[in-house]
mmCIF file of C-alpha atoms and ligand atoms in Angstrom:
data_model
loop_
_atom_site.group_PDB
_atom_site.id
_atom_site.type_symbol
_atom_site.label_atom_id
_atom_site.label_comp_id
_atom_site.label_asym_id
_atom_site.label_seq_id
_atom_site.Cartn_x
_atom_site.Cartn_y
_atom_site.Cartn_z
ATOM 1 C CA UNK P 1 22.607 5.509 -19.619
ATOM 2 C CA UNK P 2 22.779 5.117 -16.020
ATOM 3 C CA UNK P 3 24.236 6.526 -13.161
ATOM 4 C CA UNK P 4 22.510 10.127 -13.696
ATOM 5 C CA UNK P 5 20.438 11.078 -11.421
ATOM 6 C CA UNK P 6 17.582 12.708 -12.519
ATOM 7 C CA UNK P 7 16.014 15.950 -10.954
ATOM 8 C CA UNK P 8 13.434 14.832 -8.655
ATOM 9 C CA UNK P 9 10.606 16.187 -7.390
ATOM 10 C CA UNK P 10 11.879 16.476 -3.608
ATOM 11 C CA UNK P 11 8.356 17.383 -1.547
ATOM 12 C CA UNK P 12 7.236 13.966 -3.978
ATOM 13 C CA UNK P 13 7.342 11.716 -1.181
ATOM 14 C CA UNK P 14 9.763 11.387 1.522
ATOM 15 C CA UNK P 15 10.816 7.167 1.882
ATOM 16 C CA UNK P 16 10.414 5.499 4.901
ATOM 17 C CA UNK P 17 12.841 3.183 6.519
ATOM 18 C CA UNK P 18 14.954 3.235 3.348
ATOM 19 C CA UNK P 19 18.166 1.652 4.689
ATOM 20 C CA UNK P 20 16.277 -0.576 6.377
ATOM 21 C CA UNK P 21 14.227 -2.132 3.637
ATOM 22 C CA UNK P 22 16.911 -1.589 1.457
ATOM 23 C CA UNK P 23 19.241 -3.351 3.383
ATOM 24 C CA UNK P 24 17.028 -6.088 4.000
ATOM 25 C CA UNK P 25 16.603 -6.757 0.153
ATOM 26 C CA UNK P 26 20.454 -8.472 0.340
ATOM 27 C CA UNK P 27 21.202 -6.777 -2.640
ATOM 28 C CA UNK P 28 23.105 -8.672 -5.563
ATOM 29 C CA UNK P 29 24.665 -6.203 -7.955
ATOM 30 C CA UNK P 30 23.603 -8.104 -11.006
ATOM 31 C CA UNK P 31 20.340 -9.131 -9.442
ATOM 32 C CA UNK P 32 16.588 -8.341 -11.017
ATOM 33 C CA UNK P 33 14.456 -6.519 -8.031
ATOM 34 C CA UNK P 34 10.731 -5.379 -8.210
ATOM 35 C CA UNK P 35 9.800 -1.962 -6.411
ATOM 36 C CA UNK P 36 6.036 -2.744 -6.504
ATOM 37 C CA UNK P 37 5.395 1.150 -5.075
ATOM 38 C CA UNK P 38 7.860 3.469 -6.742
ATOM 39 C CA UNK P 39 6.071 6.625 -6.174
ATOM 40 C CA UNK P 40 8.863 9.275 -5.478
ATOM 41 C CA UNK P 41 11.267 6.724 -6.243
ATOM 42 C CA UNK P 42 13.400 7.156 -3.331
ATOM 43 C CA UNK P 43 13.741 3.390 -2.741
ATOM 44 C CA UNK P 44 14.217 2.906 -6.083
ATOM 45 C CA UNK P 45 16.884 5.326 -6.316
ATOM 46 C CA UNK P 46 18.688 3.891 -3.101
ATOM 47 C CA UNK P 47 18.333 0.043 -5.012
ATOM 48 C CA UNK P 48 19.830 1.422 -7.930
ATOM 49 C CA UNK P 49 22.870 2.834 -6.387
ATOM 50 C CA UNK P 50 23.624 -0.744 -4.896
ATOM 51 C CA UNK P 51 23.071 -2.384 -8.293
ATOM 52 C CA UNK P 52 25.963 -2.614 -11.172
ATOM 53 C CA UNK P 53 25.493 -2.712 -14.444
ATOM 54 C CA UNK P 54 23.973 -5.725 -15.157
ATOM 55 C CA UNK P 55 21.106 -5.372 -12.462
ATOM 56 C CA UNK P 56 17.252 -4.288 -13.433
ATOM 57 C CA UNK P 57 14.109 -2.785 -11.456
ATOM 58 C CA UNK P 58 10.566 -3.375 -12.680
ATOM 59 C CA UNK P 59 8.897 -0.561 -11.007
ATOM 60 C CA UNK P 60 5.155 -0.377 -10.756
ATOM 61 C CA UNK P 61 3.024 2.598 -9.702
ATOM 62 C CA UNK P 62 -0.817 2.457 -10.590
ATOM 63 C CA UNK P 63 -0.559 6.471 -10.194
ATOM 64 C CA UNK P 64 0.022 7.834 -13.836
ATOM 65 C CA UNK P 65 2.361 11.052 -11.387
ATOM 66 C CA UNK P 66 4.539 8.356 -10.245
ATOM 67 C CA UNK P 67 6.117 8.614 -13.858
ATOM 68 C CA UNK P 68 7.641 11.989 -13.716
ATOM 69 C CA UNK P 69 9.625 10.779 -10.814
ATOM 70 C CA UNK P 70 11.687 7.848 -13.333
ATOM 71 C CA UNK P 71 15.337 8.085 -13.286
ATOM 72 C CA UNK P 72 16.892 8.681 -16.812
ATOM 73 C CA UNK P 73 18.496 5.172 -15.766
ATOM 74 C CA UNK P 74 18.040 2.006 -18.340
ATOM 75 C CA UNK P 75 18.170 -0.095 -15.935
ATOM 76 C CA UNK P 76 14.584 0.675 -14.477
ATOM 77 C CA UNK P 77 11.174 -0.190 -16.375
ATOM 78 C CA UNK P 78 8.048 1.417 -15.179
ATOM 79 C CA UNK P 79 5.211 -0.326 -15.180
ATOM 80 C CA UNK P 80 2.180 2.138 -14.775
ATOM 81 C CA UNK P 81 -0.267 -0.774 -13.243
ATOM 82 C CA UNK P 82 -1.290 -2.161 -10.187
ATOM 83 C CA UNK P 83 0.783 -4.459 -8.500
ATOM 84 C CA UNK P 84 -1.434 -7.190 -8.191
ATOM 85 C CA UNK P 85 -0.733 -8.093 -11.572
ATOM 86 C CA UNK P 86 3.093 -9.124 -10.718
ATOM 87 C CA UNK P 87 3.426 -12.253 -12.827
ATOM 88 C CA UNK P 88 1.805 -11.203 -15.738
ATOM 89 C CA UNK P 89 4.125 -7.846 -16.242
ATOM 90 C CA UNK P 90 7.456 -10.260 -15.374
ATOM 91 C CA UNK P 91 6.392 -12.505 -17.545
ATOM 92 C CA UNK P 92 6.167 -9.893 -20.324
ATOM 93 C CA UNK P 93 8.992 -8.042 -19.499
ATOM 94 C CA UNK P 94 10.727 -11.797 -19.776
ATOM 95 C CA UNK P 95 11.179 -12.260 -16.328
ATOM 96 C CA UNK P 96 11.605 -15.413 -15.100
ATOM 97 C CA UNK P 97 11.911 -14.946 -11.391
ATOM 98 C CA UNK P 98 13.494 -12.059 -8.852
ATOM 99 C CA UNK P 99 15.757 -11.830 -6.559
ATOM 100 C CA UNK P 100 13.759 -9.227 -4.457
ATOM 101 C CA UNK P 101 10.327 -8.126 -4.377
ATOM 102 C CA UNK P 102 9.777 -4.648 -2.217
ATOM 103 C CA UNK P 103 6.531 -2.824 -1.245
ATOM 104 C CA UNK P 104 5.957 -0.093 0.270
ATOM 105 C CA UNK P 105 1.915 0.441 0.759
ATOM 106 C CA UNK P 106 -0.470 2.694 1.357
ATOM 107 C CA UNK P 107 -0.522 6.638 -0.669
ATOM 108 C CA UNK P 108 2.420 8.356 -1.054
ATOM 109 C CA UNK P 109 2.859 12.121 0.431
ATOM 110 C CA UNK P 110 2.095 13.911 -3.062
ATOM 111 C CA UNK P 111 -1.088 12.013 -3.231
ATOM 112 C CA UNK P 112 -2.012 13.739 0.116
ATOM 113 C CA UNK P 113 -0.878 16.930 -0.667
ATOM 114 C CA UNK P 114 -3.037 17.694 -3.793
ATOM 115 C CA UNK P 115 -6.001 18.528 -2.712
ATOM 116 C CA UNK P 116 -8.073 17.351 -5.959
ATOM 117 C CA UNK P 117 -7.290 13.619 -4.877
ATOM 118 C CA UNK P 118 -9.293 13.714 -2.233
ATOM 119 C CA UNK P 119 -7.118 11.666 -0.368
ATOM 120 C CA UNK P 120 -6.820 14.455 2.782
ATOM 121 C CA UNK P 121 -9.251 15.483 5.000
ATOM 122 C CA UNK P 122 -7.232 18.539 4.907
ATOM 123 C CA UNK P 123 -8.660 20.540 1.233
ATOM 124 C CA UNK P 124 -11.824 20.252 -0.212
ATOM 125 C CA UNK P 125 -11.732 18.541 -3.232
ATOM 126 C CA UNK P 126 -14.158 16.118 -4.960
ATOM 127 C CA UNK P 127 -14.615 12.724 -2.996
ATOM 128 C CA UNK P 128 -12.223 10.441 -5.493
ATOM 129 C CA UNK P 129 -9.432 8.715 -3.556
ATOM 130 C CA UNK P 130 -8.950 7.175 -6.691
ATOM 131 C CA UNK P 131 -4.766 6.211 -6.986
ATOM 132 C CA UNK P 132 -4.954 5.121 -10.334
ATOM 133 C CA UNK P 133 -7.692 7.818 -12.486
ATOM 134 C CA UNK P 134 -8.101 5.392 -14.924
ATOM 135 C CA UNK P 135 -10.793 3.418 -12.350
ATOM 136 C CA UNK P 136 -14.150 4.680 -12.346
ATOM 137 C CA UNK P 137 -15.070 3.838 -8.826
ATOM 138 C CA UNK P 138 -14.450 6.885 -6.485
ATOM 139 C CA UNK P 139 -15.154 7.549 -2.982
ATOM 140 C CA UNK P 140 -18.223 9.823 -4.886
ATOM 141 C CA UNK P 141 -19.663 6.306 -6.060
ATOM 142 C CA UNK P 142 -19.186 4.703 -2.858
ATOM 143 C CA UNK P 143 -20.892 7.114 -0.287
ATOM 144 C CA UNK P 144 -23.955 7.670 -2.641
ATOM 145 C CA UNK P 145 -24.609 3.900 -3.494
ATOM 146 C CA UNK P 146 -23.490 1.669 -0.905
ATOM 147 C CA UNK P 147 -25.957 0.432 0.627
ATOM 148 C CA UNK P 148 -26.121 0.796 4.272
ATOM 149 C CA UNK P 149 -24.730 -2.522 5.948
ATOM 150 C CA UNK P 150 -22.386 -2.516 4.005
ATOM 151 C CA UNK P 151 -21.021 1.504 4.606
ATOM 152 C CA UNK P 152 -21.384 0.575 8.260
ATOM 153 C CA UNK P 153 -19.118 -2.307 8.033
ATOM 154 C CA UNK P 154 -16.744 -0.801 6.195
ATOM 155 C CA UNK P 155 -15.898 1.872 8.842
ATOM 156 C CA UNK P 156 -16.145 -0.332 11.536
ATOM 157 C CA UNK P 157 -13.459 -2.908 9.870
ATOM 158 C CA UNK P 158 -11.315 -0.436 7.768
ATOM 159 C CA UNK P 159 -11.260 2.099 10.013
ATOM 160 C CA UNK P 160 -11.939 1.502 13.804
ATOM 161 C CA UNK P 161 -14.864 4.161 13.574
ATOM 162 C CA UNK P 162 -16.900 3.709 16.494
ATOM 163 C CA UNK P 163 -20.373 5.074 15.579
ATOM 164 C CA UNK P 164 -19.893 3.704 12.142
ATOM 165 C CA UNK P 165 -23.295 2.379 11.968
ATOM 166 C CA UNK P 166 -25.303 5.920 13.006
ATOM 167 C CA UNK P 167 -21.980 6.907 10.674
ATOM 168 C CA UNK P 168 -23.447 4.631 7.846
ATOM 169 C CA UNK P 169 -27.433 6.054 8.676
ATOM 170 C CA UNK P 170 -26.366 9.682 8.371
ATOM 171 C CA UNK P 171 -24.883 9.080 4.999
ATOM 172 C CA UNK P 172 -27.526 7.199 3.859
ATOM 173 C CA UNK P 173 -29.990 10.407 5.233
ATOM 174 C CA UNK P 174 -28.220 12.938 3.991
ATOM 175 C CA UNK P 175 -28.042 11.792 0.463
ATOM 176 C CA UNK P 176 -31.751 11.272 -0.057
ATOM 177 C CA UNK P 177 -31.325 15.248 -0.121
ATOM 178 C CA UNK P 178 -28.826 15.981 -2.340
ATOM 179 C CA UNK P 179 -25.758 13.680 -3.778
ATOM 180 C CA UNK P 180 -22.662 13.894 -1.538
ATOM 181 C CA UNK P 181 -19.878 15.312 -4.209
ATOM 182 C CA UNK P 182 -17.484 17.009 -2.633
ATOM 183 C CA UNK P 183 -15.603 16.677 0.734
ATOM 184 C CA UNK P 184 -17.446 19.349 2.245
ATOM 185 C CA UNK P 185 -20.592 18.488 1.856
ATOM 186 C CA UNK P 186 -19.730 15.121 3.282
ATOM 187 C CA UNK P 187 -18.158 16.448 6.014
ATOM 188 C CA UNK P 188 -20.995 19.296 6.536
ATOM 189 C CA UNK P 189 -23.315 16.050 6.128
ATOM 190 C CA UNK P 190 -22.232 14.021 9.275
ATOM 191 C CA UNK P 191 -20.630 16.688 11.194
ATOM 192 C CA UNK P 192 -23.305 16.354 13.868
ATOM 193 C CA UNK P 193 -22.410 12.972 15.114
ATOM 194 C CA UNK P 194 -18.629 13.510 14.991
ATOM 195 C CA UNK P 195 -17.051 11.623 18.099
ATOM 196 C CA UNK P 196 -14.078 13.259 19.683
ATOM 197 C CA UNK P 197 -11.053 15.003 18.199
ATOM 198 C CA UNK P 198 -12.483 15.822 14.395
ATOM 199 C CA UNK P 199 -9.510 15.251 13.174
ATOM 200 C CA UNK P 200 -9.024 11.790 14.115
ATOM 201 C CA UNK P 201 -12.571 11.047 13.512
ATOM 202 C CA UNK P 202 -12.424 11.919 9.519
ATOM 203 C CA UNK P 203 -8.621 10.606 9.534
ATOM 204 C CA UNK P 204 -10.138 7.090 10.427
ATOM 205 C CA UNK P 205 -13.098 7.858 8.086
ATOM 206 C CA UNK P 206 -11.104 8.521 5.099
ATOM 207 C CA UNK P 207 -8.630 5.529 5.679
ATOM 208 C CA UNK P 208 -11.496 3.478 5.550
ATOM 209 C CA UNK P 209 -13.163 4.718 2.020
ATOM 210 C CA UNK P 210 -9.314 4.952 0.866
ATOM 211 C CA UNK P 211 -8.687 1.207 1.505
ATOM 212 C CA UNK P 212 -12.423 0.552 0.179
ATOM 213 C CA UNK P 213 -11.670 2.472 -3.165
ATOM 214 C CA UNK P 214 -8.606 1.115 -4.200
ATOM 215 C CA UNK P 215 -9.286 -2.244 -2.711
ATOM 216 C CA UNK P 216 -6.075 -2.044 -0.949
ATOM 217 C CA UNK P 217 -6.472 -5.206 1.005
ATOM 218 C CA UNK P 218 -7.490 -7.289 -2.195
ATOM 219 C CA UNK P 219 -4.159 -5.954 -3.847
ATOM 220 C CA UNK P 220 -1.984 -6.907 -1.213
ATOM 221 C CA UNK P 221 -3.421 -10.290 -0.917
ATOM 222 C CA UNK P 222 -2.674 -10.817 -4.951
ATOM 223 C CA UNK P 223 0.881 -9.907 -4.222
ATOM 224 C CA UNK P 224 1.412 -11.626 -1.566
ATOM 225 C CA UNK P 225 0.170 -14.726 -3.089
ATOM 226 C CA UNK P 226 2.114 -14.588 -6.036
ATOM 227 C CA UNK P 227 6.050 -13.660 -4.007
ATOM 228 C CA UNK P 228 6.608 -17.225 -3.248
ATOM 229 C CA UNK P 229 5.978 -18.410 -7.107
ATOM 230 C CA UNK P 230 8.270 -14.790 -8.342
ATOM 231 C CA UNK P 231 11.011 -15.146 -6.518
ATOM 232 C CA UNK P 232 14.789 -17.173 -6.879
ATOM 233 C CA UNK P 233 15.802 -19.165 -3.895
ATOM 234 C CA UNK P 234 17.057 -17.052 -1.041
ATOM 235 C CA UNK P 235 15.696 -14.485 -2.547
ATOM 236 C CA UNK P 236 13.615 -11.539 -0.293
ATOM 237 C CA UNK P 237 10.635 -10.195 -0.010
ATOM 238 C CA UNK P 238 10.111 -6.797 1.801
ATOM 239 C CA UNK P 239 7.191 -4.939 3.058
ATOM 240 C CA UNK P 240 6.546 -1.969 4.537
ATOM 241 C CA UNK P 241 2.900 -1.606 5.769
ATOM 242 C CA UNK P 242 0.950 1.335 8.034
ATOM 243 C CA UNK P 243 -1.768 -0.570 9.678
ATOM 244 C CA UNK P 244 -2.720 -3.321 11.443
ATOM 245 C CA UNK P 245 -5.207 -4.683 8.814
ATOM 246 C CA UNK P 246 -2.321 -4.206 6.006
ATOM 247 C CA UNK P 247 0.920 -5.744 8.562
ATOM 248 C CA UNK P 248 -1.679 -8.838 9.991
ATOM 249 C CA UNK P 249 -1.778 -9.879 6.475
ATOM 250 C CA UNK P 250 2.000 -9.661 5.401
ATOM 251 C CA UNK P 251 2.666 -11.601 9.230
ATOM 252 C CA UNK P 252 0.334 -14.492 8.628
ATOM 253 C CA UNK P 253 1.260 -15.029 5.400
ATOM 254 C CA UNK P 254 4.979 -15.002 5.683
ATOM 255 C CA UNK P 255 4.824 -17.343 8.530
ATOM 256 C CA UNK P 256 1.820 -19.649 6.981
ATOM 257 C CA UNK P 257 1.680 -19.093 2.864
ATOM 258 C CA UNK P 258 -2.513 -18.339 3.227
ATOM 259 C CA UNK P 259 -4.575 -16.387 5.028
ATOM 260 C CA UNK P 260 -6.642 -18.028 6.583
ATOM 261 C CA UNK P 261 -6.390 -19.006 10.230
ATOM 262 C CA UNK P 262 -4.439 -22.074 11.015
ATOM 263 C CA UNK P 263 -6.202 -24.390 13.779
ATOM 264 C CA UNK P 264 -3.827 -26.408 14.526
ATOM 265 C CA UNK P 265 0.309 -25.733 13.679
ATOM 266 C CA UNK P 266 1.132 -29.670 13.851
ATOM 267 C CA UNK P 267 -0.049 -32.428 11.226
ATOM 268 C CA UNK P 268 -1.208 -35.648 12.475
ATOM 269 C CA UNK P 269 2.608 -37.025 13.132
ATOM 270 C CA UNK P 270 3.039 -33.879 14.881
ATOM 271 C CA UNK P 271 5.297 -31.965 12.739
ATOM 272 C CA UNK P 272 4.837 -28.281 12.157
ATOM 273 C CA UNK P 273 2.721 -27.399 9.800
ATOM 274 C CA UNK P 274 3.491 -24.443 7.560
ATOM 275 C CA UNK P 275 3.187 -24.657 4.110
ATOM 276 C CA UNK P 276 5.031 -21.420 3.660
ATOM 277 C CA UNK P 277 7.630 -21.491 0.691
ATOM 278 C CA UNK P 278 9.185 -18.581 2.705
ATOM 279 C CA UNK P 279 11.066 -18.155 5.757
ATOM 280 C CA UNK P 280 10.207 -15.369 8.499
ATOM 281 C CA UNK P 281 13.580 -13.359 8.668
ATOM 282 C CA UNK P 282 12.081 -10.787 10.736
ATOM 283 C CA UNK P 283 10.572 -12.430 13.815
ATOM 284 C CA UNK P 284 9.431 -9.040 15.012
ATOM 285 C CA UNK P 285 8.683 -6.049 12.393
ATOM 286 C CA UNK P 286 11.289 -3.317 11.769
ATOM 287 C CA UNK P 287 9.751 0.057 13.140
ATOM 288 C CA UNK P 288 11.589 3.669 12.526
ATOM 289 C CA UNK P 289 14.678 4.972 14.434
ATOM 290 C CA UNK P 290 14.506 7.969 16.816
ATOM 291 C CA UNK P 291 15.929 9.854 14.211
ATOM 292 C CA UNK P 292 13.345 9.109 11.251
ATOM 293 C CA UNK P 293 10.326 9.246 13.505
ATOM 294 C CA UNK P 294 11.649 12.888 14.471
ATOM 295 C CA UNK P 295 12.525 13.754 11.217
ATOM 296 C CA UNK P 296 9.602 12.554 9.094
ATOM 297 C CA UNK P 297 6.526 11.479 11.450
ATOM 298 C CA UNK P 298 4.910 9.665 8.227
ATOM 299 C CA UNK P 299 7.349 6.933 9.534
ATOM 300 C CA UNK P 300 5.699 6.502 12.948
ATOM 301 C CA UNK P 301 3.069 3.474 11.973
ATOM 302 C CA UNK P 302 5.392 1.746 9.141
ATOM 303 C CA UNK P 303 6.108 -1.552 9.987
ATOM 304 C CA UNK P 304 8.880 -3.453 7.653
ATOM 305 C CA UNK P 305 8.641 -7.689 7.237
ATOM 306 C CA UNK P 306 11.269 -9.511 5.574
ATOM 307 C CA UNK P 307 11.010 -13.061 4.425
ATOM 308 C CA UNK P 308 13.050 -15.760 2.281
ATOM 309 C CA UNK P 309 12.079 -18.011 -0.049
ATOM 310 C CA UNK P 310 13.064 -21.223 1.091
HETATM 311 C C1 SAM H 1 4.065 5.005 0.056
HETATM 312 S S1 SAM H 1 4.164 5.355 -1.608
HETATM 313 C C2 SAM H 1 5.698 4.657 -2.093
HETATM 314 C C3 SAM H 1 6.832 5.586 -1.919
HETATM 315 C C4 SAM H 1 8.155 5.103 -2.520
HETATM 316 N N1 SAM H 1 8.624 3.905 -1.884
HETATM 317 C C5 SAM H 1 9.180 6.186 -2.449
HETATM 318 O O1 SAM H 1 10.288 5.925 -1.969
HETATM 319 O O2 SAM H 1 8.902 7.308 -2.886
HETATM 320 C C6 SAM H 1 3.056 4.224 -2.320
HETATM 321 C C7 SAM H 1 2.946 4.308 -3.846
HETATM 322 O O3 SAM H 1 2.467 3.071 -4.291
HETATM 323 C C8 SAM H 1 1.434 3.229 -5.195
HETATM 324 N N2 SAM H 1 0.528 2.093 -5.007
HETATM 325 C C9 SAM H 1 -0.200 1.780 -3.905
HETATM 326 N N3 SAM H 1 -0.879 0.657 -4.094
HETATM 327 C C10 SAM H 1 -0.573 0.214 -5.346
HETATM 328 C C11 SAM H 1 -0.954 -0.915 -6.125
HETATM 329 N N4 SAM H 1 -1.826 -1.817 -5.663
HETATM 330 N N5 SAM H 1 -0.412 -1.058 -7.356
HETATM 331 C C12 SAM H 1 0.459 -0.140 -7.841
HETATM 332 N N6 SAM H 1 0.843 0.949 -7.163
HETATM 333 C C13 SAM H 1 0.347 1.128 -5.924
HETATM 334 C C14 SAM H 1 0.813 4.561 -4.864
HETATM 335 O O4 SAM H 1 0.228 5.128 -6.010
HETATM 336 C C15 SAM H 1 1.992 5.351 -4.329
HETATM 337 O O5 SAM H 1 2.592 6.118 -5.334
#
């Protein structure tokens, strides 16, 4: 059956630039389109009104909640894994290649909201941050076995925290005492060296053991690395990303197919040198309209990228 629209969990997950990504996709009726984030499913559900009968979504979300959210629609197949494992779930759904590929990164709203996840700084909860439960690495492993260096690096690079190494040394301190299990007794645990507005502080603290937990970065550079080989000619990749670590890596690699940094643009004869399968369609990234960023301010850091394979 399709068509129905199931009841949805509304306070789920409200979608960002939806038009806008949606729009972007160039949507063929009859075309095959992965939503590599369903979560609520409100992209999904906007993709599925602008496909006809004959047109499919492979939807992955590595959270097992994401589920509950499915459309009683036949034309959309969840896959309850992490995205970076694109080509191998295409190629057993028999999927030869797409004609879109959209992602939409980062936690969804509901995964903020319950406070067990331990996603917001917001509850206490126990320190998991986990998206998909099935891992065993939490944010519990993290803070009471990394070893120094390496906590103070990751705060520094994942999230802009600028005492992350006395940061890293408190942590490290504290836990010779007693293990750090719960968001409270973390916070209790470094409150002391806290730099400015609290808030902020444990916002950019808790992006950074997010990304570090659920390799986030790693992920994204799997995907990105597999679009080109995924999709049909002229077919469009779309990418919706809310920070600068997350949209540097969807902008270099749209415009150069790698990440690493390119010296020199030119090759010896002095043409250009990209070895990019896709073209840049968005020379600039789409940011939210006046409207959205009043109406939902989730919206104010997502950046959107488009590209075309070539
Ligand atoms: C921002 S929300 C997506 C919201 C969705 N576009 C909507 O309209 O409701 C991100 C979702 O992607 C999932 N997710 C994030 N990284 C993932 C990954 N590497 N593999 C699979 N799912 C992922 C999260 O669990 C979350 O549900």
């Amino acid at each position: 059956m399709f068509g129905t629209i199931m009841k949805k969990d509304d306070n789920y997950h409200v979608p960002v630039l939806l038009n806008e990504a949606i729009d972007a996709l160039n949507v063929r009726p009859d075309g095959i389109y992965v939503d590599c984030t369903f979560g609520g499913g409100g992209h999904a559900r906007e993709l599925l009104k602008r496909l006809g009968p004959g047109g499919k979504i492979l939807a992955f979300d590595q959270d097992a909640d994401a589920r509950n959210n499915l459309p009683d629609d036949e034309r959309i197949i969840f896959v309850p894994h992490n995205f970076r494992h694109l080509q191998r779930f295409l190629k057993l759904h028999k999927i030869a290649a797409a004609d879109g590929v959209l992602a939409d990164l980062g936690v969804s709203s509901h995964q903020f909201d319950e406070g067990e996840r331990g996603f917001s700084t917001r509850f206490d909860g126990d320190l998991d941050m986990r998206m998909d439960k099935r891992q065993e690495f939490t944010a519990k492993v993290l803070l009471n076995e990394y070893p120094e260096l390496k906590l103070h690096k990751l705060f520094e690079q994942y999230g802009e925290v600028t005492n992350s190494k006395t940061l890293a040394r408190i942590i490290v301190e504290a836990r010779k005492t007693s293990a750090l299990d719960t968001i409270a007794d973390f916070k209790n645990a470094v409150y002391g060296i806290v730099k400015g507005n609290p808030n902020k502080y444990f916002a950019q603290v808790f992006q950074a053991l997010r990304i570090e937990v659920n390799d986030e970065l790693g992920a994204l550079k799997d995907l990105l690395m597999q679009v080109p080989a995924v999709l049909k000619q002229e077919g469009r990749v779309a990418v919706i990303t809310f920070h600068s670590l997350e949209d540097r890596l969807v902008k270099v690699f749209f415009r150069q197919g790698s990440f690493e940094k390119v010296v020199d643009e030119h090759d010896l004869f002095g043409n250009a040198g990209s070895k990019s399968l896709l073209q840049v369609i968005t020379k600039k990234p789409i940011t939210a309209s006046e409207k959205e960023l009043k109406n939902n301010p989730r919206s104010r850091s997502a950046k959107l990228r488009v590209a075309e394979k070539k």
